[in-house]
Tab-separated table of C-alpha atoms in Angstrom:
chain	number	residue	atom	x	y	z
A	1	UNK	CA	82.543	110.482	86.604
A	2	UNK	CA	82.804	107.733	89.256
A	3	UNK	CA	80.149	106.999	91.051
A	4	UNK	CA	81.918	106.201	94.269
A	5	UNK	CA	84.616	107.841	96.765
A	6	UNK	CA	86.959	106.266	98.677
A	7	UNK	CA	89.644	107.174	100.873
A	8	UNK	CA	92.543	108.371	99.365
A	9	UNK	CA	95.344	106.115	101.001
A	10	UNK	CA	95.674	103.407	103.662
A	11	UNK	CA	97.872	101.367	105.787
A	12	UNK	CA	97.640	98.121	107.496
A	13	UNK	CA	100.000	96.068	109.515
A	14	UNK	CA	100.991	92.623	107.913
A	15	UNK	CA	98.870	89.957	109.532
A	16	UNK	CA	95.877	92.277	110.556
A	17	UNK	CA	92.599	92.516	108.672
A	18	UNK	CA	92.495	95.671	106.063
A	19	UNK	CA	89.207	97.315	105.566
A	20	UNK	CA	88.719	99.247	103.219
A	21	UNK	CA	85.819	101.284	102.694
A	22	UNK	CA	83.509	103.165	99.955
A	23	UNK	CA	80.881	105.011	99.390
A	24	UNK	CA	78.323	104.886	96.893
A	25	UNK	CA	75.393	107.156	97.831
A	26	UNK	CA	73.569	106.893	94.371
A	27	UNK	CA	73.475	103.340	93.475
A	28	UNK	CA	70.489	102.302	91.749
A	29	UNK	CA	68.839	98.806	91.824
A	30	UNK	CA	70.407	96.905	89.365
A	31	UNK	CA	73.906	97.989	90.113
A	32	UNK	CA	76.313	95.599	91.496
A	33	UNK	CA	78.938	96.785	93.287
A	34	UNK	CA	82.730	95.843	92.020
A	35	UNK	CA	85.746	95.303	93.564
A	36	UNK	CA	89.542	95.226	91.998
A	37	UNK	CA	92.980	95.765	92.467
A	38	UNK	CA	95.926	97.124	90.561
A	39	UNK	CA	99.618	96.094	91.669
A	40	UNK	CA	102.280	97.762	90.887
A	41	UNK	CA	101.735	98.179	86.855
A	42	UNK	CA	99.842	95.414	86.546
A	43	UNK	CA	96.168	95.770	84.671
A	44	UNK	CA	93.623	95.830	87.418
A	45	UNK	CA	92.599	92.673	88.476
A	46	UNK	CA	88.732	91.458	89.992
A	47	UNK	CA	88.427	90.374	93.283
A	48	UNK	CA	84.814	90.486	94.040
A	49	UNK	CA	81.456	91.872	93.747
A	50	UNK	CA	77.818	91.678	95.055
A	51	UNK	CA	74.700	93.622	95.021
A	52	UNK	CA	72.754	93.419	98.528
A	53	UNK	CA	74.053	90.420	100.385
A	54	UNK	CA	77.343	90.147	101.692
A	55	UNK	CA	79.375	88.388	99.579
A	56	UNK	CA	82.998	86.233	100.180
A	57	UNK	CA	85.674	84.469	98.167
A	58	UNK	CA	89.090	83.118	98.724
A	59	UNK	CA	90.541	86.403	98.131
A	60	UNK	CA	87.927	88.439	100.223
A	61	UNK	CA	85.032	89.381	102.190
A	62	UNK	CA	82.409	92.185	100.541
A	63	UNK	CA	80.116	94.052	103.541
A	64	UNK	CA	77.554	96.243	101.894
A	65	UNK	CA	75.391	98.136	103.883
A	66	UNK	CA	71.295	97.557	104.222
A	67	UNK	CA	70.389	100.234	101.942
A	68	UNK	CA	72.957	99.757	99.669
A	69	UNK	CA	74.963	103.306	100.134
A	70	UNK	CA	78.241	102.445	101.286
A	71	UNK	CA	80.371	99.091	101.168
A	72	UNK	CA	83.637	97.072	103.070
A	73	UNK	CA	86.500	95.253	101.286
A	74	UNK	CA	87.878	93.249	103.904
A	75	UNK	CA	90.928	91.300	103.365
A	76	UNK	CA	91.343	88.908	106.177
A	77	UNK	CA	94.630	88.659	106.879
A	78	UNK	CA	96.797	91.310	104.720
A	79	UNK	CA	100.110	91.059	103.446
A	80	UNK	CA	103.106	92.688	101.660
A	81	UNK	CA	101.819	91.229	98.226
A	82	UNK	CA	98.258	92.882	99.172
A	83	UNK	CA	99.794	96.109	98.767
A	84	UNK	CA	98.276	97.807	95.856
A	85	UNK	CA	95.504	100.245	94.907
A	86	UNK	CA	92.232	98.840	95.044
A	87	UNK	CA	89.592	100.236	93.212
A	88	UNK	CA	85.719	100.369	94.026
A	89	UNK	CA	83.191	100.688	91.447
A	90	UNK	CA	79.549	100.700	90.205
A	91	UNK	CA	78.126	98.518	87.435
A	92	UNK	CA	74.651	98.158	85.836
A	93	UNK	CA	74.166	94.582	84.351
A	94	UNK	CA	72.479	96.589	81.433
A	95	UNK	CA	74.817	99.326	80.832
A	96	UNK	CA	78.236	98.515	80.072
A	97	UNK	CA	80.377	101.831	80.814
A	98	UNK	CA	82.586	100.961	83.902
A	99	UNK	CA	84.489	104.193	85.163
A	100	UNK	CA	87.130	104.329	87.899
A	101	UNK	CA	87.897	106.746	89.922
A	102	UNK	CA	91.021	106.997	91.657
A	103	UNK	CA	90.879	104.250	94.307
A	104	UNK	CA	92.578	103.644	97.949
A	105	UNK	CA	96.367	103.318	97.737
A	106	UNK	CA	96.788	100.099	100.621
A	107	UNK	CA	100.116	99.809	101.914
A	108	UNK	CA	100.665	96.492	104.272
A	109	UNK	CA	103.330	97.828	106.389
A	110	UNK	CA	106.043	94.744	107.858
B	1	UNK	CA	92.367	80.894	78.497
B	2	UNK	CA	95.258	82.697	77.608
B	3	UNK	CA	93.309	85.894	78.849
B	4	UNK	CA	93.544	89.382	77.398
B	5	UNK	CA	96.194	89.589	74.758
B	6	UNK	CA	97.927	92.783	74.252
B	7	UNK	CA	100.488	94.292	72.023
B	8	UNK	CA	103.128	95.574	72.326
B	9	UNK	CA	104.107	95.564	75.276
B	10	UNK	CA	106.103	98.694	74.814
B	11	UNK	CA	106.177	101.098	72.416
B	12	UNK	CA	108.491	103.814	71.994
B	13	UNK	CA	108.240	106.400	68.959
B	14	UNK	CA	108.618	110.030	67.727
B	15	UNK	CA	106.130	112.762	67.700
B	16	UNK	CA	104.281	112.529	64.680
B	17	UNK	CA	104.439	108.789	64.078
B	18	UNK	CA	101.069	106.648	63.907
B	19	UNK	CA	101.048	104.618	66.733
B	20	UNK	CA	98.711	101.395	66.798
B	21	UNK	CA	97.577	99.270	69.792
B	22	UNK	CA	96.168	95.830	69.669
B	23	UNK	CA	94.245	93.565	71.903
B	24	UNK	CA	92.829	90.432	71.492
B	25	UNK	CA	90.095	89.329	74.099
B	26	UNK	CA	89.116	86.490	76.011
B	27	UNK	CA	86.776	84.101	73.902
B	28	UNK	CA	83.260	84.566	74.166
B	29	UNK	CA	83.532	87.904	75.792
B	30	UNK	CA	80.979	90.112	74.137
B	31	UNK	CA	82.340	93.951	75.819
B	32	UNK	CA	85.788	95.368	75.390
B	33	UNK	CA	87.396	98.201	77.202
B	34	UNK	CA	89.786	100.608	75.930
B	35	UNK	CA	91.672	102.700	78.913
B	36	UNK	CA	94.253	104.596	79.073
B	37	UNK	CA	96.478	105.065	82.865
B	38	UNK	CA	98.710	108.208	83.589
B	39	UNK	CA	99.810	109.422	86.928
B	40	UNK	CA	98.140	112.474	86.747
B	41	UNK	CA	94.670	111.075	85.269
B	42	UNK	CA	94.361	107.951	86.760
B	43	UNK	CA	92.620	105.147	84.963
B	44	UNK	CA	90.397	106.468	82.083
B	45	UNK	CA	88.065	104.761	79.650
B	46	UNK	CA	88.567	105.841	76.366
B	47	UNK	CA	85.807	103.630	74.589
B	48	UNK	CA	83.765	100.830	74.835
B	49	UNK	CA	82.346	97.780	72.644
B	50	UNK	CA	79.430	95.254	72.877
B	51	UNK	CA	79.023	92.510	70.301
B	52	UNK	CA	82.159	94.520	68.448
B	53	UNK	CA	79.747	97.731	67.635
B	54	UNK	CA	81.340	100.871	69.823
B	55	UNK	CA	79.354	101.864	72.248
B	56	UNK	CA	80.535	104.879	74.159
B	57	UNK	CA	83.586	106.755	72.479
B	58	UNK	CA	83.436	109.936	74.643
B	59	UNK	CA	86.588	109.034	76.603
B	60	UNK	CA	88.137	109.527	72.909
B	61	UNK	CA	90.843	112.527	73.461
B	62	UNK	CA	90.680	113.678	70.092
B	63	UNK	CA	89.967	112.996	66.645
B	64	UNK	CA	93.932	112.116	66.815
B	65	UNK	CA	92.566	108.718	68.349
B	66	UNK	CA	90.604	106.104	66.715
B	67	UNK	CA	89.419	102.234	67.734
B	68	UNK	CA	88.017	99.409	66.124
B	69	UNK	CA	86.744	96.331	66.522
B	70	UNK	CA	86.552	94.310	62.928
B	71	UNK	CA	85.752	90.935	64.762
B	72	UNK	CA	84.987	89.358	68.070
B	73	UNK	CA	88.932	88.363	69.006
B	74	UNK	CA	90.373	91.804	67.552
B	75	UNK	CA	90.451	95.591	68.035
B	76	UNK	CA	92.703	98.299	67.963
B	77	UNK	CA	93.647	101.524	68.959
B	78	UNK	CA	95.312	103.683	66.796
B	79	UNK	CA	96.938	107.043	67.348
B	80	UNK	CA	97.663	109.418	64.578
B	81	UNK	CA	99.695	111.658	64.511
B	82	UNK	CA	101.120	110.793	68.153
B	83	UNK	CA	102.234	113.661	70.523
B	84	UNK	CA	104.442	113.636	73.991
B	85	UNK	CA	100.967	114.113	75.771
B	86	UNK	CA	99.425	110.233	74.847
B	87	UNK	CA	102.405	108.541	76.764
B	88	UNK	CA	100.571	106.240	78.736
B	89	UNK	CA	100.162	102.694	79.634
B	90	UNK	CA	96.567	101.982	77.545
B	91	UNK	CA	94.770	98.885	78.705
B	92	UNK	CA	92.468	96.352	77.025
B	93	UNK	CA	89.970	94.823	79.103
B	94	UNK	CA	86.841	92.236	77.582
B	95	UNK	CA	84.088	90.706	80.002
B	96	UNK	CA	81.023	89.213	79.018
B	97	UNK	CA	78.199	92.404	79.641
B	98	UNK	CA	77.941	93.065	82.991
B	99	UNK	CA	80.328	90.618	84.204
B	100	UNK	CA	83.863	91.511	85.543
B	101	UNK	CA	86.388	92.920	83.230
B	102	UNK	CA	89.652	91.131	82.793
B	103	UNK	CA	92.306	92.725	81.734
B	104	UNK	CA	95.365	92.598	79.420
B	105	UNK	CA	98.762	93.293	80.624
B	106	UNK	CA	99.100	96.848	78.677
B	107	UNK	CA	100.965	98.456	76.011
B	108	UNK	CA	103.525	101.318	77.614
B	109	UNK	CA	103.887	104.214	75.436
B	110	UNK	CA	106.564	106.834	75.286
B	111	UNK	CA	105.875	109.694	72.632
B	112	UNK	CA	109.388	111.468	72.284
């Protein structure tokens, strides 16, 4: 099973920042946590990750909280191609199984 | 790179028929992913290789379904005999261990 939850669906106006949020109450140590997205039909594709410190990239901004329990995609400055179902997950860098779960569904609404 | 290589892109057959996936992964990527994506199931990872030795096959349906990975640039997925139920989009995904997973573009079934 997944090791994180995340809200089931979300909207955002074009323009504004999207946040998206997760929760991952049982991370241990070494995990990192893992950020992608899916568009459309697309395979999922990796936009960030990070394992205490907050982390950014061209694509996106990674909060993660102090004791490591819950975490914050933020994408800036969202639009319409930025809708798509982004996916939070766990990942040891010693054990290889990566599961998803079923995501947040972001729509970036004109 | 040409990234994750996947065929075929679509693949329509009859119940019954063997079915066979293919992937070819990014160079010097030493994990590969197997998933398969439905509507109702979401994404779900069917097996797992490191250095081309499975890993983790208990995402494996059914003895119906069976993977391998004879080198480091090749593995498939085979499905035999193929039923309505496995129409899916199945992904291939290879990252070095630990490291983000890229992925291929998928192989769409449809099981008539």
């Amino acid at each position: 099973d997944a090791k994180t939850t995340q809200p089931t669906s979300m909207d955002c106006a074009e323009g504004r920042a999207a946040n998206l949020p997760c929760n991952h109450s049982t991370i241990s140590g070494n995990e990192y946590v893992y950020w992608y997205r899916q568009i459309h039909s697309q395979g999922p594709q990796y936009i960030i990750h990070g394992l205490k410190n907050n982390e950014t990239n061209e694509m996106a901004s990674l909060i993660i909280t102090e004791d490591r329990k819950s975490s914050t995609l933020i994408l800036p400055h969202a639009t319409l191609r930025d809708t798509a179902v982004y996916y939070c997950i766990v990942r040891s860098t010693s054990y290889d199984k990566v599961i998803f779960g079923p995501g947040t569904s972001l729509s970036v609404i004109p | 790179d040409a990234g994750v290589i996947q065929s075929p892109r679509h693949e329509v057959t009859e119940m019954g028929q063997e079915v066979t996936l293919r992937c070819k992964p990014i160079s010097g990527h030493n994990s590969l992913f197997w998933y398969r994506q439905t509507m109702m199931r979401g994404l779900e990872l069917l097996i797992y290789f490191n250095n081309n030795v499975p890993i983790d096959d208990s995402g494996m349906p059914e003895d119906r379904f069976s993977a391998k990975m004879p080198n480091a640039s090749f593995s498939t997925l085979k499905i035999q005999p193929s039923e309505p139920r496995d129409s899916a989009v199945y992904f291939c995904a290879s990252s070095y261990v630990g490291g983000e997973l890229f992925f291929g573009e998928g192989s769409r079934l449809t099981v008539l």
